[in-house]
Amino acid sequence: MSAQHWPSLDKLDIRGKRLLIREDFNVPCEQGQITDTSRIERALPSIKMALSKGAAVLLCSHFSRPKEGSWDQAYSLELVAKALSAGLDQPVRLVKDYLNGVDLQPG
């Protein structure tokens, strides 16, 4: 059985489209600070490419092992959103309640 080859992001026409990127932003933290940003840094080139190509980008991840169905600040991706904002030089909005939809604009 041969593996299916998907086109790389740089080959796709994503202008004006909504793009969901699932990333592993489960970064190590101590005392309210990210101690290793390498997962975030490795994700930045793809995110920047998608934004520069005019896509409306929605990032999806988790932090640690939250209990399903309940919200706990200890598992918030707030620190990751701040680090992404710095790395992308633009605001990254953290959406707690995304089940009712998320308003996104290209770029």
PDB file of N, CA and C in Angstrom:
ATOM      1  N   MET A   1       0.852  -1.171   0.000  1.00  0.00           N
ATOM      2  CA  MET A   1       0.000   0.000   0.000  1.00  0.00           C
ATOM      3  C   MET A   1       0.900   1.237   0.000  1.00  0.00           C
ATOM      4  N   SER A   2       0.636   2.163  -0.892  1.00  0.00           N
ATOM      5  CA  SER A   2       1.452   3.370  -0.962  1.00  0.00           C
ATOM      6  C   SER A   2       0.821   4.485  -0.135  1.00  0.00           C
ATOM      7  N   ALA A   3       1.666   5.325   0.382  1.00  0.00           N
ATOM      8  CA  ALA A   3       1.190   6.469   1.169  1.00  0.00           C
ATOM      9  C   ALA A   3       0.668   7.539   0.217  1.00  0.00           C
ATOM     10  N   GLN A   4      -0.413   8.180   0.619  1.00  0.00           N
ATOM     11  CA  GLN A   4      -0.955   9.274  -0.173  1.00  0.00           C
ATOM     12  C   GLN A   4      -0.154  10.529   0.123  1.00  0.00           C
ATOM     13  N   HIS A   5       0.198  11.235  -0.902  1.00  0.00           N
ATOM     14  CA  HIS A   5       0.979  12.455  -0.724  1.00  0.00           C
ATOM     15  C   HIS A   5       0.064  13.663  -0.859  1.00  0.00           C
ATOM     16  N   TRP A   6      -0.026  14.424   0.202  1.00  0.00           N
ATOM     17  CA  TRP A   6      -0.841  15.630   0.206  1.00  0.00           C
ATOM     18  C   TRP A   6       0.029  16.793  -0.238  1.00  0.00           C
ATOM     19  N   PRO A   7      -0.555  17.762  -0.916  1.00  0.00           N
ATOM     20  CA  PRO A   7       0.242  18.925  -1.329  1.00  0.00           C
ATOM     21  C   PRO A   7       0.689  19.708  -0.096  1.00  0.00           C
ATOM     22  N   SER A   8       1.857  20.286  -0.173  1.00  0.00           N
ATOM     23  CA  SER A   8       2.356  21.085   0.941  1.00  0.00           C
ATOM     24  C   SER A   8       1.630  22.434   0.971  1.00  0.00           C
ATOM     25  N   LEU A   9       1.684  23.067   2.102  1.00  0.00           N
ATOM     26  CA  LEU A   9       0.962  24.319   2.320  1.00  0.00           C
ATOM     27  C   LEU A   9       1.334  25.386   1.295  1.00  0.00           C
ATOM     28  N   ASP A  10       2.591  25.429   0.912  1.00  0.00           N
ATOM     29  CA  ASP A  10       3.011  26.453  -0.049  1.00  0.00           C
ATOM     30  C   ASP A  10       2.427  26.233  -1.444  1.00  0.00           C
ATOM     31  N   LYS A  11       1.893  25.048  -1.712  1.00  0.00           N
ATOM     32  CA  LYS A  11       1.299  24.743  -3.026  1.00  0.00           C
ATOM     33  C   LYS A  11      -0.214  24.961  -3.055  1.00  0.00           C
ATOM     34  N   LEU A  12      -0.837  25.137  -1.898  1.00  0.00           N
ATOM     35  CA  LEU A  12      -2.295  25.254  -1.830  1.00  0.00           C
ATOM     36  C   LEU A  12      -2.770  26.689  -2.021  1.00  0.00           C
ATOM     37  N   ASP A  13      -3.901  26.853  -2.688  1.00  0.00           N
ATOM     38  CA  ASP A  13      -4.536  28.162  -2.818  1.00  0.00           C
ATOM     39  C   ASP A  13      -5.489  28.326  -1.628  1.00  0.00           C
ATOM     40  N   ILE A  14      -5.043  29.034  -0.610  1.00  0.00           N
ATOM     41  CA  ILE A  14      -5.837  29.172   0.611  1.00  0.00           C
ATOM     42  C   ILE A  14      -6.324  30.599   0.836  1.00  0.00           C
ATOM     43  N   ARG A  15      -6.093  31.491  -0.118  1.00  0.00           N
ATOM     44  CA  ARG A  15      -6.526  32.887   0.030  1.00  0.00           C
ATOM     45  C   ARG A  15      -8.025  32.954   0.277  1.00  0.00           C
ATOM     46  N   GLY A  16      -8.388  33.636   1.369  1.00  0.00           N
ATOM     47  CA  GLY A  16      -9.796  33.830   1.702  1.00  0.00           C
ATOM     48  C   GLY A  16     -10.473  32.618   2.325  1.00  0.00           C
ATOM     49  N   LYS A  17      -9.718  31.550   2.530  1.00  0.00           N
ATOM     50  CA  LYS A  17     -10.306  30.335   3.115  1.00  0.00           C
ATOM     51  C   LYS A  17      -9.994  30.247   4.600  1.00  0.00           C
ATOM     52  N   ARG A  18     -10.841  29.529   5.324  1.00  0.00           N
ATOM     53  CA  ARG A  18     -10.598  29.255   6.741  1.00  0.00           C
ATOM     54  C   ARG A  18      -9.711  28.024   6.835  1.00  0.00           C
ATOM     55  N   LEU A  19      -8.642  28.134   7.582  1.00  0.00           N
ATOM     56  CA  LEU A  19      -7.684  27.048   7.700  1.00  0.00           C
ATOM     57  C   LEU A  19      -7.531  26.667   9.175  1.00  0.00           C
ATOM     58  N   LEU A  20      -7.840  25.426   9.498  1.00  0.00           N
ATOM     59  CA  LEU A  20      -7.666  24.917  10.855  1.00  0.00           C
ATOM     60  C   LEU A  20      -6.317  24.217  10.918  1.00  0.00           C
ATOM     61  N   ILE A  21      -5.470  24.684  11.821  1.00  0.00           N
ATOM     62  CA  ILE A  21      -4.163  24.060  12.021  1.00  0.00           C
ATOM     63  C   ILE A  21      -4.147  23.470  13.425  1.00  0.00           C
ATOM     64  N   ARG A  22      -3.972  22.162  13.496  1.00  0.00           N
ATOM     65  CA  ARG A  22      -3.886  21.472  14.789  1.00  0.00           C
ATOM     66  C   ARG A  22      -2.410  21.384  15.151  1.00  0.00           C
ATOM     67  N   GLU A  23      -2.036  22.015  16.246  1.00  0.00           N
ATOM     68  CA  GLU A  23      -0.647  22.027  16.702  1.00  0.00           C
ATOM     69  C   GLU A  23      -0.543  21.429  18.094  1.00  0.00           C
ATOM     70  N   ASP A  24       0.618  20.935  18.427  1.00  0.00           N
ATOM     71  CA  ASP A  24       0.889  20.456  19.768  1.00  0.00           C
ATOM     72  C   ASP A  24       1.558  21.588  20.544  1.00  0.00           C
ATOM     73  N   PHE A  25       0.744  22.401  21.198  1.00  0.00           N
ATOM     74  CA  PHE A  25       1.245  23.503  22.013  1.00  0.00           C
ATOM     75  C   PHE A  25       1.251  23.135  23.493  1.00  0.00           C
ATOM     76  N   ASN A  26       1.346  21.863  23.781  1.00  0.00           N
ATOM     77  CA  ASN A  26       1.402  21.392  25.163  1.00  0.00           C
ATOM     78  C   ASN A  26       2.827  21.623  25.667  1.00  0.00           C
ATOM     79  N   VAL A  27       3.167  22.890  25.932  1.00  0.00           N
ATOM     80  CA  VAL A  27       4.525  23.301  26.288  1.00  0.00           C
ATOM     81  C   VAL A  27       4.748  23.210  27.796  1.00  0.00           C
ATOM     82  N   PRO A  28       5.985  22.987  28.211  1.00  0.00           N
ATOM     83  CA  PRO A  28       6.265  22.936  29.644  1.00  0.00           C
ATOM     84  C   PRO A  28       6.214  24.331  30.272  1.00  0.00           C
ATOM     85  N   CYS A  29       5.603  24.403  31.447  1.00  0.00           N
ATOM     86  CA  CYS A  29       5.485  25.664  32.174  1.00  0.00           C
ATOM     87  C   CYS A  29       5.833  25.455  33.643  1.00  0.00           C
ATOM     88  N   GLU A  30       6.389  26.498  34.224  1.00  0.00           N
ATOM     89  CA  GLU A  30       6.646  26.521  35.658  1.00  0.00           C
ATOM     90  C   GLU A  30       6.349  27.916  36.170  1.00  0.00           C
ATOM     91  N   GLN A  31       5.631  27.986  37.245  1.00  0.00           N
ATOM     92  CA  GLN A  31       5.306  29.243  37.908  1.00  0.00           C
ATOM     93  C   GLN A  31       4.763  30.287  36.935  1.00  0.00           C
ATOM     94  N   GLY A  32       3.855  29.852  36.071  1.00  0.00           N
ATOM     95  CA  GLY A  32       3.189  30.764  35.157  1.00  0.00           C
ATOM     96  C   GLY A  32       4.027  31.241  33.978  1.00  0.00           C
ATOM     97  N   GLN A  33       5.116  30.555  33.667  1.00  0.00           N
ATOM     98  CA  GLN A  33       5.988  30.925  32.553  1.00  0.00           C
ATOM     99  C   GLN A  33       6.275  29.698  31.700  1.00  0.00           C
ATOM    100  N   ILE A  34       6.303  29.888  30.386  1.00  0.00           N
ATOM    101  CA  ILE A  34       6.699  28.810  29.480  1.00  0.00           C
ATOM    102  C   ILE A  34       8.205  28.634  29.608  1.00  0.00           C
ATOM    103  N   THR A  35       8.645  27.412  29.854  1.00  0.00           N
ATOM    104  CA  THR A  35      10.075  27.161  30.046  1.00  0.00           C
ATOM    105  C   THR A  35      10.779  26.688  28.771  1.00  0.00           C
ATOM    106  N   ASP A  36      10.023  26.266  27.781  1.00  0.00           N
ATOM    107  CA  ASP A  36      10.603  25.827  26.510  1.00  0.00           C
ATOM    108  C   ASP A  36       9.612  26.174  25.405  1.00  0.00           C
ATOM    109  N   THR A  37       9.976  27.137  24.569  1.00  0.00           N
ATOM    110  CA  THR A  37       9.078  27.612  23.508  1.00  0.00           C
ATOM    111  C   THR A  37       9.330  26.931  22.163  1.00  0.00           C
ATOM    112  N   SER A  38      10.134  25.878  22.144  1.00  0.00           N
ATOM    113  CA  SER A  38      10.531  25.295  20.860  1.00  0.00           C
ATOM    114  C   SER A  38       9.338  24.786  20.043  1.00  0.00           C
ATOM    115  N   ARG A  39       8.309  24.234  20.664  1.00  0.00           N
ATOM    116  CA  ARG A  39       7.138  23.778  19.893  1.00  0.00           C
ATOM    117  C   ARG A  39       6.443  24.957  19.230  1.00  0.00           C
ATOM    118  N   ILE A  40       6.360  26.054  19.926  1.00  0.00           N
ATOM    119  CA  ILE A  40       5.741  27.260  19.369  1.00  0.00           C
ATOM    120  C   ILE A  40       6.600  27.788  18.226  1.00  0.00           C
ATOM    121  N   GLU A  41       7.901  27.868  18.451  1.00  0.00           N
ATOM    122  CA  GLU A  41       8.810  28.385  17.420  1.00  0.00           C
ATOM    123  C   GLU A  41       8.771  27.540  16.151  1.00  0.00           C
ATOM    124  N   ARG A  42       8.668  26.225  16.298  1.00  0.00           N
ATOM    125  CA  ARG A  42       8.622  25.346  15.120  1.00  0.00           C
ATOM    126  C   ARG A  42       7.320  25.501  14.337  1.00  0.00           C
ATOM    127  N   ALA A  43       6.254  25.940  14.993  1.00  0.00           N
ATOM    128  CA  ALA A  43       4.967  26.114  14.322  1.00  0.00           C
ATOM    129  C   ALA A  43       4.878  27.449  13.575  1.00  0.00           C
ATOM    130  N   LEU A  44       5.663  28.424  13.969  1.00  0.00           N
ATOM    131  CA  LEU A  44       5.540  29.772  13.410  1.00  0.00           C
ATOM    132  C   LEU A  44       5.690  29.855  11.891  1.00  0.00           C
ATOM    133  N   PRO A  45       6.654  29.185  11.265  1.00  0.00           N
ATOM    134  CA  PRO A  45       6.775  29.328   9.802  1.00  0.00           C
ATOM    135  C   PRO A  45       5.500  28.937   9.042  1.00  0.00           C
ATOM    136  N   SER A  46       4.868  27.852   9.412  1.00  0.00           N
ATOM    137  CA  SER A  46       3.638  27.434   8.723  1.00  0.00           C
ATOM    138  C   SER A  46       2.498  28.408   8.980  1.00  0.00           C
ATOM    139  N   ILE A  47       2.382  28.873  10.205  1.00  0.00           N
ATOM    140  CA  ILE A  47       1.325  29.833  10.537  1.00  0.00           C
ATOM    141  C   ILE A  47       1.547  31.128   9.772  1.00  0.00           C
ATOM    142  N   LYS A  48       2.781  31.613   9.757  1.00  0.00           N
ATOM    143  CA  LYS A  48       3.101  32.848   9.029  1.00  0.00           C
ATOM    144  C   LYS A  48       2.819  32.690   7.534  1.00  0.00           C
ATOM    145  N   MET A  49       3.158  31.532   6.978  1.00  0.00           N
ATOM    146  CA  MET A  49       2.903  31.299   5.557  1.00  0.00           C
ATOM    147  C   MET A  49       1.401  31.354   5.271  1.00  0.00           C
ATOM    148  N   ALA A  50       0.615  30.685   6.106  1.00  0.00           N
ATOM    149  CA  ALA A  50      -0.838  30.676   5.901  1.00  0.00           C
ATOM    150  C   ALA A  50      -1.413  32.078   5.991  1.00  0.00           C
ATOM    151  N   LEU A  51      -0.947  32.850   6.953  1.00  0.00           N
ATOM    152  CA  LEU A  51      -1.427  34.227   7.097  1.00  0.00           C
ATOM    153  C   LEU A  51      -1.010  35.082   5.899  1.00  0.00           C
ATOM    154  N   SER A  52       0.230  34.927   5.458  1.00  0.00           N
ATOM    155  CA  SER A  52       0.717  35.726   4.325  1.00  0.00           C
ATOM    156  C   SER A  52       0.006  35.372   3.030  1.00  0.00           C
ATOM    157  N   LYS A  53      -0.517  34.132   2.948  1.00  0.00           N
ATOM    158  CA  LYS A  53      -1.257  33.715   1.755  1.00  0.00           C
ATOM    159  C   LYS A  53      -2.732  34.112   1.838  1.00  0.00           C
ATOM    160  N   GLY A  54      -3.108  34.839   2.903  1.00  0.00           N
ATOM    161  CA  GLY A  54      -4.461  35.369   2.996  1.00  0.00           C
ATOM    162  C   GLY A  54      -5.491  34.441   3.586  1.00  0.00           C
ATOM    163  N   ALA A  55      -5.065  33.430   4.323  1.00  0.00           N
ATOM    164  CA  ALA A  55      -6.020  32.520   4.959  1.00  0.00           C
ATOM    165  C   ALA A  55      -6.490  33.095   6.294  1.00  0.00           C
ATOM    166  N   ALA A  56      -7.681  32.703   6.692  1.00  0.00           N
ATOM    167  CA  ALA A  56      -8.189  32.984   8.036  1.00  0.00           C
ATOM    168  C   ALA A  56      -7.794  31.766   8.873  1.00  0.00           C
ATOM    169  N   VAL A  57      -6.861  31.935   9.795  1.00  0.00           N
ATOM    170  CA  VAL A  57      -6.233  30.812  10.489  1.00  0.00           C
ATOM    171  C   VAL A  57      -6.828  30.612  11.880  1.00  0.00           C
ATOM    172  N   LEU A  58      -7.225  29.386  12.136  1.00  0.00           N
ATOM    173  CA  LEU A  58      -7.715  28.968  13.450  1.00  0.00           C
ATOM    174  C   LEU A  58      -6.751  27.906  13.956  1.00  0.00           C
ATOM    175  N   LEU A  59      -6.132  28.162  15.110  1.00  0.00           N
ATOM    176  CA  LEU A  59      -5.195  27.210  15.703  1.00  0.00           C
ATOM    177  C   LEU A  59      -5.910  26.410  16.772  1.00  0.00           C
ATOM    178  N   CYS A  60      -5.639  25.131  16.816  1.00  0.00           N
ATOM    179  CA  CYS A  60      -6.296  24.236  17.757  1.00  0.00           C
ATOM    180  C   CYS A  60      -5.235  23.442  18.512  1.00  0.00           C
ATOM    181  N   SER A  61      -5.359  23.374  19.831  1.00  0.00           N
ATOM    182  CA  SER A  61      -4.432  22.611  20.645  1.00  0.00           C
ATOM    183  C   SER A  61      -5.066  22.319  21.990  1.00  0.00           C
ATOM    184  N   HIS A  62      -4.273  21.749  22.875  1.00  0.00           N
ATOM    185  CA  HIS A  62      -4.697  21.537  24.259  1.00  0.00           C
ATOM    186  C   HIS A  62      -3.488  21.786  25.139  1.00  0.00           C
ATOM    187  N   PHE A  63      -3.747  21.929  26.427  1.00  0.00           N
ATOM    188  CA  PHE A  63      -2.663  22.108  27.382  1.00  0.00           C
ATOM    189  C   PHE A  63      -2.852  21.123  28.518  1.00  0.00           C
ATOM    190  N   SER A  64      -1.909  20.238  28.684  1.00  0.00           N
ATOM    191  CA  SER A  64      -1.916  19.220  29.726  1.00  0.00           C
ATOM    192  C   SER A  64      -3.096  18.271  29.544  1.00  0.00           C
ATOM    193  N   ARG A  65      -3.719  17.841  30.618  1.00  0.00           N
ATOM    194  CA  ARG A  65      -4.820  16.881  30.560  1.00  0.00           C
ATOM    195  C   ARG A  65      -6.038  17.422  31.304  1.00  0.00           C
ATOM    196  N   PRO A  66      -6.757  18.358  30.695  1.00  0.00           N
ATOM    197  CA  PRO A  66      -7.945  18.900  31.368  1.00  0.00           C
ATOM    198  C   PRO A  66      -9.055  17.857  31.458  1.00  0.00           C
ATOM    199  N   LYS A  67      -9.908  18.022  32.438  1.00  0.00           N
ATOM    200  CA  LYS A  67     -11.074  17.149  32.576  1.00  0.00           C
ATOM    201  C   LYS A  67     -12.093  17.548  31.520  1.00  0.00           C
ATOM    202  N   GLU A  68     -12.532  16.590  30.748  1.00  0.00           N
ATOM    203  CA  GLU A  68     -13.476  16.862  29.676  1.00  0.00           C
ATOM    204  C   GLU A  68     -14.774  17.455  30.216  1.00  0.00           C
ATOM    205  N   GLY A  69     -15.222  18.520  29.569  1.00  0.00           N
ATOM    206  CA  GLY A  69     -16.504  19.119  29.915  1.00  0.00           C
ATOM    207  C   GLY A  69     -16.449  20.186  30.995  1.00  0.00           C
ATOM    208  N   SER A  70     -15.271  20.425  31.569  1.00  0.00           N
ATOM    209  CA  SER A  70     -15.172  21.487  32.567  1.00  0.00           C
ATOM    210  C   SER A  70     -13.961  22.358  32.252  1.00  0.00           C
ATOM    211  N   TRP A  71     -14.068  23.635  32.607  1.00  0.00           N
ATOM    212  CA  TRP A  71     -12.992  24.583  32.323  1.00  0.00           C
ATOM    213  C   TRP A  71     -12.208  24.852  33.593  1.00  0.00           C
ATOM    214  N   ASP A  72     -10.888  24.906  33.458  1.00  0.00           N
ATOM    215  CA  ASP A  72     -10.002  25.183  34.576  1.00  0.00           C
ATOM    216  C   ASP A  72      -8.880  26.086  34.061  1.00  0.00           C
ATOM    217  N   GLN A  73      -8.681  27.234  34.680  1.00  0.00           N
ATOM    218  CA  GLN A  73      -7.654  28.194  34.268  1.00  0.00           C
ATOM    219  C   GLN A  73      -6.268  27.548  34.200  1.00  0.00           C
ATOM    220  N   ALA A  74      -6.019  26.549  35.024  1.00  0.00           N
ATOM    221  CA  ALA A  74      -4.717  25.880  35.039  1.00  0.00           C
ATOM    222  C   ALA A  74      -4.390  25.237  33.690  1.00  0.00           C
ATOM    223  N   TYR A  75      -5.407  24.953  32.878  1.00  0.00           N
ATOM    224  CA  TYR A  75      -5.207  24.311  31.576  1.00  0.00           C
ATOM    225  C   TYR A  75      -5.436  25.275  30.413  1.00  0.00           C
ATOM    226  N   SER A  76      -5.455  26.539  30.687  1.00  0.00           N
ATOM    227  CA  SER A  76      -5.683  27.544  29.652  1.00  0.00           C
ATOM    228  C   SER A  76      -4.467  27.674  28.735  1.00  0.00           C
ATOM    229  N   LEU A  77      -4.725  27.972  27.485  1.00  0.00           N
ATOM    230  CA  LEU A  77      -3.657  28.231  26.514  1.00  0.00           C
ATOM    231  C   LEU A  77      -3.301  29.719  26.451  1.00  0.00           C
ATOM    232  N   GLU A  78      -3.639  30.456  27.480  1.00  0.00           N
ATOM    233  CA  GLU A  78      -3.383  31.896  27.514  1.00  0.00           C
ATOM    234  C   GLU A  78      -1.891  32.220  27.326  1.00  0.00           C
ATOM    235  N   LEU A  79      -1.012  31.504  28.005  1.00  0.00           N
ATOM    236  CA  LEU A  79       0.429  31.748  27.859  1.00  0.00           C
ATOM    237  C   LEU A  79       0.896  31.461  26.434  1.00  0.00           C
ATOM    238  N   VAL A  80       0.341  30.432  25.826  1.00  0.00           N
ATOM    239  CA  VAL A  80       0.692  30.087  24.451  1.00  0.00           C
ATOM    240  C   VAL A  80       0.213  31.183  23.502  1.00  0.00           C
ATOM    241  N   ALA A  81      -1.005  31.680  23.715  1.00  0.00           N
ATOM    242  CA  ALA A  81      -1.527  32.754  22.862  1.00  0.00           C
ATOM    243  C   ALA A  81      -0.637  33.991  22.951  1.00  0.00           C
ATOM    244  N   LYS A  82      -0.160  34.310  24.137  1.00  0.00           N
ATOM    245  CA  LYS A  82       0.745  35.461  24.301  1.00  0.00           C
ATOM    246  C   LYS A  82       2.061  35.222  23.571  1.00  0.00           C
ATOM    247  N   ALA A  83       2.604  34.014  23.677  1.00  0.00           N
ATOM    248  CA  ALA A  83       3.852  33.698  22.989  1.00  0.00           C
ATOM    249  C   ALA A  83       3.661  33.723  21.474  1.00  0.00           C
ATOM    250  N   LEU A  84       2.527  33.231  21.002  1.00  0.00           N
ATOM    251  CA  LEU A  84       2.237  33.282  19.568  1.00  0.00           C
ATOM    252  C   LEU A  84       2.091  34.723  19.089  1.00  0.00           C
ATOM    253  N   SER A  85       1.433  35.550  19.878  1.00  0.00           N
ATOM    254  CA  SER A  85       1.288  36.973  19.531  1.00  0.00           C
ATOM    255  C   SER A  85       2.656  37.616  19.334  1.00  0.00           C
ATOM    256  N   ALA A  86       3.577  37.321  20.244  1.00  0.00           N
ATOM    257  CA  ALA A  86       4.927  37.878  20.137  1.00  0.00           C
ATOM    258  C   ALA A  86       5.641  37.331  18.902  1.00  0.00           C
ATOM    259  N   GLY A  87       5.529  36.042  18.665  1.00  0.00           N
ATOM    260  CA  GLY A  87       6.207  35.419  17.535  1.00  0.00           C
ATOM    261  C   GLY A  87       5.648  35.818  16.185  1.00  0.00           C
ATOM    262  N   LEU A  88       4.370  36.155  16.142  1.00  0.00           N
ATOM    263  CA  LEU A  88       3.714  36.533  14.885  1.00  0.00           C
ATOM    264  C   LEU A  88       3.634  38.047  14.701  1.00  0.00           C
ATOM    265  N   ASP A  89       4.003  38.792  15.734  1.00  0.00           N
ATOM    266  CA  ASP A  89       3.910  40.257  15.708  1.00  0.00           C
ATOM    267  C   ASP A  89       2.499  40.735  15.402  1.00  0.00           C
ATOM    268  N   GLN A  90       1.520  40.044  15.955  1.00  0.00           N
ATOM    269  CA  GLN A  90       0.125  40.455  15.819  1.00  0.00           C
ATOM    270  C   GLN A  90      -0.679  39.761  16.911  1.00  0.00           C
ATOM    271  N   PRO A  91      -1.810  40.323  17.269  1.00  0.00           N
ATOM    272  CA  PRO A  91      -2.608  39.703  18.339  1.00  0.00           C
ATOM    273  C   PRO A  91      -3.099  38.316  17.960  1.00  0.00           C
ATOM    274  N   VAL A  92      -3.076  37.423  18.929  1.00  0.00           N
ATOM    275  CA  VAL A  92      -3.653  36.092  18.784  1.00  0.00           C
ATOM    276  C   VAL A  92      -4.758  35.997  19.826  1.00  0.00           C
ATOM    277  N   ARG A  93      -5.967  35.871  19.343  1.00  0.00           N
ATOM    278  CA  ARG A  93      -7.135  35.840  20.218  1.00  0.00           C
ATOM    279  C   ARG A  93      -7.348  34.427  20.739  1.00  0.00           C
ATOM    280  N   LEU A  94      -7.529  34.299  22.040  1.00  0.00           N
ATOM    281  CA  LEU A  94      -7.828  33.026  22.663  1.00  0.00           C
ATOM    282  C   LEU A  94      -9.343  32.939  22.833  1.00  0.00           C
ATOM    283  N   VAL A  95      -9.953  31.926  22.233  1.00  0.00           N
ATOM    284  CA  VAL A  95     -11.406  31.780  22.263  1.00  0.00           C
ATOM    285  C   VAL A  95     -11.748  30.608  23.176  1.00  0.00           C
ATOM    286  N   LYS A  96     -12.408  30.922  24.280  1.00  0.00           N
ATOM    287  CA  LYS A  96     -12.775  29.890  25.248  1.00  0.00           C
ATOM    288  C   LYS A  96     -13.978  29.090  24.760  1.00  0.00           C
ATOM    289  N   ASP A  97     -14.993  29.769  24.245  1.00  0.00           N
ATOM    290  CA  ASP A  97     -16.210  29.104  23.786  1.00  0.00           C
ATOM    291  C   ASP A  97     -16.258  29.153  22.260  1.00  0.00           C
ATOM    292  N   TYR A  98     -15.719  28.144  21.634  1.00  0.00           N
ATOM    293  CA  TYR A  98     -15.631  28.104  20.175  1.00  0.00           C
ATOM    294  C   TYR A  98     -16.743  27.280  19.534  1.00  0.00           C
ATOM    295  N   LEU A  99     -17.547  26.597  20.337  1.00  0.00           N
ATOM    296  CA  LEU A  99     -18.566  25.693  19.782  1.00  0.00           C
ATOM    297  C   LEU A  99     -19.669  26.429  19.029  1.00  0.00           C
ATOM    298  N   ASN A 100     -19.881  27.678  19.347  1.00  0.00           N
ATOM    299  CA  ASN A 100     -20.891  28.467  18.641  1.00  0.00           C
ATOM    300  C   ASN A 100     -20.320  29.220  17.451  1.00  0.00           C
ATOM    301  N   GLY A 101     -19.108  28.869  17.069  1.00  0.00           N
ATOM    302  CA  GLY A 101     -18.476  29.496  15.909  1.00  0.00           C
ATOM    303  C   GLY A 101     -17.459  30.541  16.330  1.00  0.00           C
ATOM    304  N   VAL A 102     -16.560  30.837  15.419  1.00  0.00           N
ATOM    305  CA  VAL A 102     -15.505  31.813  15.649  1.00  0.00           C
ATOM    306  C   VAL A 102     -15.463  32.738  14.443  1.00  0.00           C
ATOM    307  N   ASP A 103     -15.530  34.029  14.710  1.00  0.00           N
ATOM    308  CA  ASP A 103     -15.436  35.027  13.636  1.00  0.00           C
ATOM    309  C   ASP A 103     -13.971  35.222  13.280  1.00  0.00           C
ATOM    310  N   LEU A 104     -13.603  34.884  12.046  1.00  0.00           N
ATOM    311  CA  LEU A 104     -12.234  35.012  11.588  1.00  0.00           C
ATOM    312  C   LEU A 104     -12.164  35.847  10.326  1.00  0.00           C
ATOM    313  N   GLN A 105     -11.082  36.587  10.205  1.00  0.00           N
ATOM    314  CA  GLN A 105     -10.834  37.354   8.996  1.00  0.00           C
ATOM    315  C   GLN A 105      -9.522  36.880   8.385  1.00  0.00           C
ATOM    316  N   PRO A 106      -9.409  36.876   7.061  1.00  0.00           N
ATOM    317  CA  PRO A 106      -8.152  36.477   6.423  1.00  0.00           C
ATOM    318  C   PRO A 106      -6.975  37.323   6.899  1.00  0.00           C
ATOM    319  N   GLY A 107      -5.809  36.682   6.995  1.00  0.00           N
ATOM    320  CA  GLY A 107      -4.581  37.378   7.365  1.00  0.00           C
ATOM    321  C   GLY A 107      -4.453  37.588   8.840  1.00  0.00           C
TER     322      GLY A 107
END
